[in-house]
Amino acid sequence: MIRPSYIASIELSPRKWPVNVEDLKADLSDEFSLVSSNLDISQRNSLDSKEHIQVCLRIRPFTASEKENESQDCVSIQDSTSIILKGPKNSMICQLSEKNVGQMVQKFTFSRVFGPETTQEEFFDGTVKQPVQDFLEGHNRLIFTYGVTNAGKTYTFQGTEADIGILPRTMDMLFKSIHGQLYPDMDFKPLRCKDYIRLTKEQVREEIAVKNSILRLMKEVDSQNSINNHSKTSESSEDLEELLKEPEQPNTSMASYMKFSVWVSFCEIYNECIYDLLLPVSNDKKRRVLRLAQDTKGCSYVKDLQWIQVSDSKEAFKLLKLGLKHQSIACTKLNTYSSRSHSIFTVKMLKIEDSEAPNVTRVSELALCDLAGSERCTKTRNEGDRLKESGNINTSLLILGKCINALKNSQRSKLQLHIPFRESKLTHFLQGFFSGKGKVYMIVNISQCAYDETLNVLKFSAIAQKICVLDASNAPQDHPFVQKSAREVSLINNVDTKIQVARKRATVLWDRSLEDVIEDDDDLTVDNNETHEEHDMAKEMPNEEEENKVIIGKEDYLRLLTIIEDLKSKLINERKDKLLLELKIREEAAQVLTQCFAQQETDFRQCLSYERELLEEASEQRLEIYKDLVNECAKNLDEEQEIKDSHCNERAGMLDNTVTTIKRQMPKENSDGTIEGTQSSESVKHGLDVGRKHCFESKPTQEEEPPTKKDTISTTAEQGAFRKNLNPMSEQKQKFAIRKLYHLRRRKSAKLNAK
Ligand code: ADP
Ligand code: MG
């Protein structure tokens, strides 16, 4: 089984001396502390820097069911900034690593750690108060919750009736801070990412109508809620009254002529689609999917998102409640009110110089995101739609992790690596903040029992802490002059942005793709569904192409044009040269190849003729050998014949002698009787015939045999044996010939190679 890399990384080196268990435990924690303390120093140093992502940890208290189940406590707080995570024996990771490292103990450090007993107020004061203050001073801030399902993200974000969360508290603090400095009119409205638009009277009337209709909708929701008594997570109007009872302390540091206009929007990213949570939804109609766009400054914004001006925290709460009513919430096994989407509540504040001709001097943004929790399908036992939601939630969180990792690596290596912001809607939306728009605050929520999941969350947050995010909104310089038109605003903002983008480029690669161009182009096309406001906007606002032309400047533009022309002609010349060179190379290559082939052909021819010669030579030799053999054979046969003939003659002579002797005796015998004489002459004749026959047919006796000569053939059988002896000889000769041929060939080929 493959062991996770982090297990391998904490394995102890083999010891040479015996150790007891206690020792081992102590050493383990030492080593972890060592690793962590190194980390601590770097982390603490980094956290001191305002440009690092601030990560705060909140530990959820045990729920009633967890207490009942006697769930093991795996988290212990060490101090206000660090915790120790101990893996229970039954955890998956510990089971995997038990043999080698025993109980897993790891230390994690954060900007601040909030224990289970922390109240909502304490948590708000310790984490969110500062970014809200920054926002009031004109900075952009992002606050997002991160953790597994049921870890307390939504509780932290929204809170309950009894104890409201960071979002209502933020709105409360905001309005308390700007009390008495609220800009009463609605004629300035935020636009796109950092811009704003001055509305006409007609547009203002429309804006008011929209707001009233939404608030009316809210009343209906309220009345429904009171009938159903169903609202669980949001605050009632009475709570709001309670909050507003407190004496408001307007920020005296702000000049009295400076006014603030507050606008909010509320959207969710559900199954990789963005929906406006403030838009009324009818049951039969599908919700309108919004798109992410990017302005010329590279900032992402949700196109066509509803922005509502709010005059007090009461209105803001109402909008929050309305949005929550529309949010995709479902009951999962882990959480009965599980948010199935990432919800983003954004507040934009326009700082307005309220003079005879009011003008906006700054637009700041505070985004509060309650991310849906990462979850294991086996734990949630989700099926169908829930499973699809989980997949999308996990994917977007995974991409967030990838982006965080890539950012870390990019900053570590000082190289501009690709950050995959575009791989999910969530990261695409957050891209601006990770690329210098403003500071990022991360709230990590954990429970005390889900060890494996908690470990992953903590590891993720440890990486996130190392990321350094540039805050381009750090040096707020309100525009000191009156801005009469949106066009001027855009121009100034563009100059600002040019500087910002240049700064951003030093650290983080801007991820611009065709998608932006397409989306932005769409902005410029006339859409029948677009509101009247947008048509008016088009009149007031220059399109992006125009902006670019003005920004570059004529001289620069002309200079660039000449450079482009120059480069073009250079490119054409280069291409020509390249083509000619290619042609030349091709020709040369063809020539060389032809030569090669010709050479090869002559070589082969020579080789062939040489081989032929050798073969002829060998066959002639063979022929000679055969001729010799045949001659010798014939000679032997003649000799044999001669010997035979001499034998026959000898025998014939002997027989003749016998016959004459017999003939001499015959007259004596004839006197004894005629019959005997006849019989005996016949028998003699017969004896003679037999004798002759025997003489010619019988083999020569041992003494009569001629002396055997080597390589001579005496009989048919001997001839066969000789042939047998002859064959090995010819084979030898053949082998010799082949060897000779081989050597000759080799010599020939060596000669050819040398050539
Ligand atoms: P998540 O949004 O992470 O899925 P929730 O915020 O819905 O989880 O919390 C799950 C449950 O735990 C809720 O019933 C919530 O009231 C409770 N809870 C979470 N955090 C706390 C806390 N700090 N104090 C008391 N109860 C909490
Ligand atoms: Mg939730």
Coordinates of N, CA and C and ligand atoms in Angstrom, one line a residue, residues 58-61 63 116 118 120 147-156 160 232 335 337-339 370-371 373 445, ligand 1:
R58 N -10.6 28.3 14.5 CA -11.7 28.3 15.5 C -12.1 26.8 15.7
I59 N -12.0 26.4 16.9 CA -12.4 25.0 17.3 C -13.8 24.9 17.8
R60 N -14.6 24.1 17.1 CA -16.0 24.0 17.5 C -16.1 23.1 18.8
P61 N -17.0 23.5 19.7 CA -17.2 22.7 20.9 C -17.9 21.4 20.4
T63 N -20.6 18.6 20.0 CA -22.1 18.6 19.9 C -22.6 17.6 20.9
P116 N -12.9 26.2 21.9 CA -14.4 25.9 21.8 C -15.3 26.9 22.6
T118 N -14.9 30.0 22.9 CA -14.9 31.4 22.4 C -16.3 31.9 22.0
Q120 N -19.0 34.4 20.0 CA -19.0 35.1 18.7 C -18.4 36.5 18.7
G147 N -13.2 24.8 6.0 CA -13.3 23.6 6.9 C -14.2 22.6 6.3
V148 N -14.2 21.5 7.0 CA -15.1 20.4 6.6 C -16.5 20.7 7.0
T149 N -17.4 19.9 6.4 CA -18.9 20.1 6.7 C -19.0 19.8 8.2
N150 N -19.9 20.7 8.8 CA -20.2 20.5 10.2 C -19.1 21.0 11.2
A151 N -18.2 21.8 10.6 CA -17.1 22.2 11.5 C -17.4 23.6 12.1
G152 N -18.5 24.2 11.7 CA -18.9 25.5 12.3 C -18.6 26.7 11.4
K153 N -18.6 26.5 10.1 CA -18.3 27.7 9.2 C -19.5 28.6 9.2
T154 N -20.7 28.0 9.0 CA -21.9 28.9 8.8 C -22.2 29.5 10.2
Y155 N -21.9 28.8 11.2 CA -22.2 29.3 12.6 C -21.3 30.5 12.7
T156 N -20.1 30.4 12.3 CA -19.1 31.6 12.5 C -19.6 32.7 11.5
T160 N -26.3 32.4 15.1 CA -27.7 32.0 15.4 C -28.4 33.2 16.0
K232 N -33.8 29.4 11.3 CA -32.9 28.9 12.3 C -31.6 29.6 12.4
N335 N -24.8 17.3 8.5 CA -25.4 18.6 8.9 C -26.8 18.7 8.3
Y337 N -28.5 21.4 8.2 CA -28.6 22.7 7.4 C -27.3 22.9 6.7
S338 N -26.9 22.0 5.8 CA -25.6 22.0 5.2 C -25.7 23.0 4.0
S339 N -24.8 24.0 4.0 CA -24.8 24.9 2.8 C -24.2 24.1 1.7
D370 N -18.6 32.3 2.7 CA -18.9 31.1 3.6 C -18.7 30.0 2.6
L371 N -17.6 29.3 2.6 CA -17.4 28.2 1.7 C -18.2 27.0 2.2
G373 N -18.5 23.1 2.8 CA -17.4 22.2 3.4 C -17.0 21.1 2.5
N445 N -12.2 26.5 10.3 CA -13.1 25.9 11.3 C -12.8 24.4 11.4
Ligands
ADP1 P1 -20.7 24.0 8.6 O1 -21.2 25.3 8.1 O2 -19.2 24.0 8.8 O3 -21.1 22.8 7.9 P2 -22.3 24.7 10.9 O4 -21.8 26.1 11.0 O5 -23.6 24.5 10.2 O6 -21.2 23.8 10.1 O7 -22.2 24.0 12.3 C1 -22.7 22.7 12.6 C2 -23.4 22.7 13.9 O8 -22.5 23.0 14.9 C3 -24.5 23.7 14.0 O9 -25.6 23.1 14.6 C4 -23.9 24.8 14.8 O10 -24.9 25.5 15.5 C5 -22.9 24.1 15.7 N1 -21.8 24.9 16.0 C6 -20.8 25.2 15.2 N2 -19.9 26.0 15.8 C7 -20.3 26.2 17.0 C8 -19.8 27.0 18.2 N3 -18.7 27.7 18.1 N4 -20.6 27.0 19.3 C9 -21.7 26.3 19.3 N5 -22.2 25.6 18.3 C10 -21.5 25.5 17.2

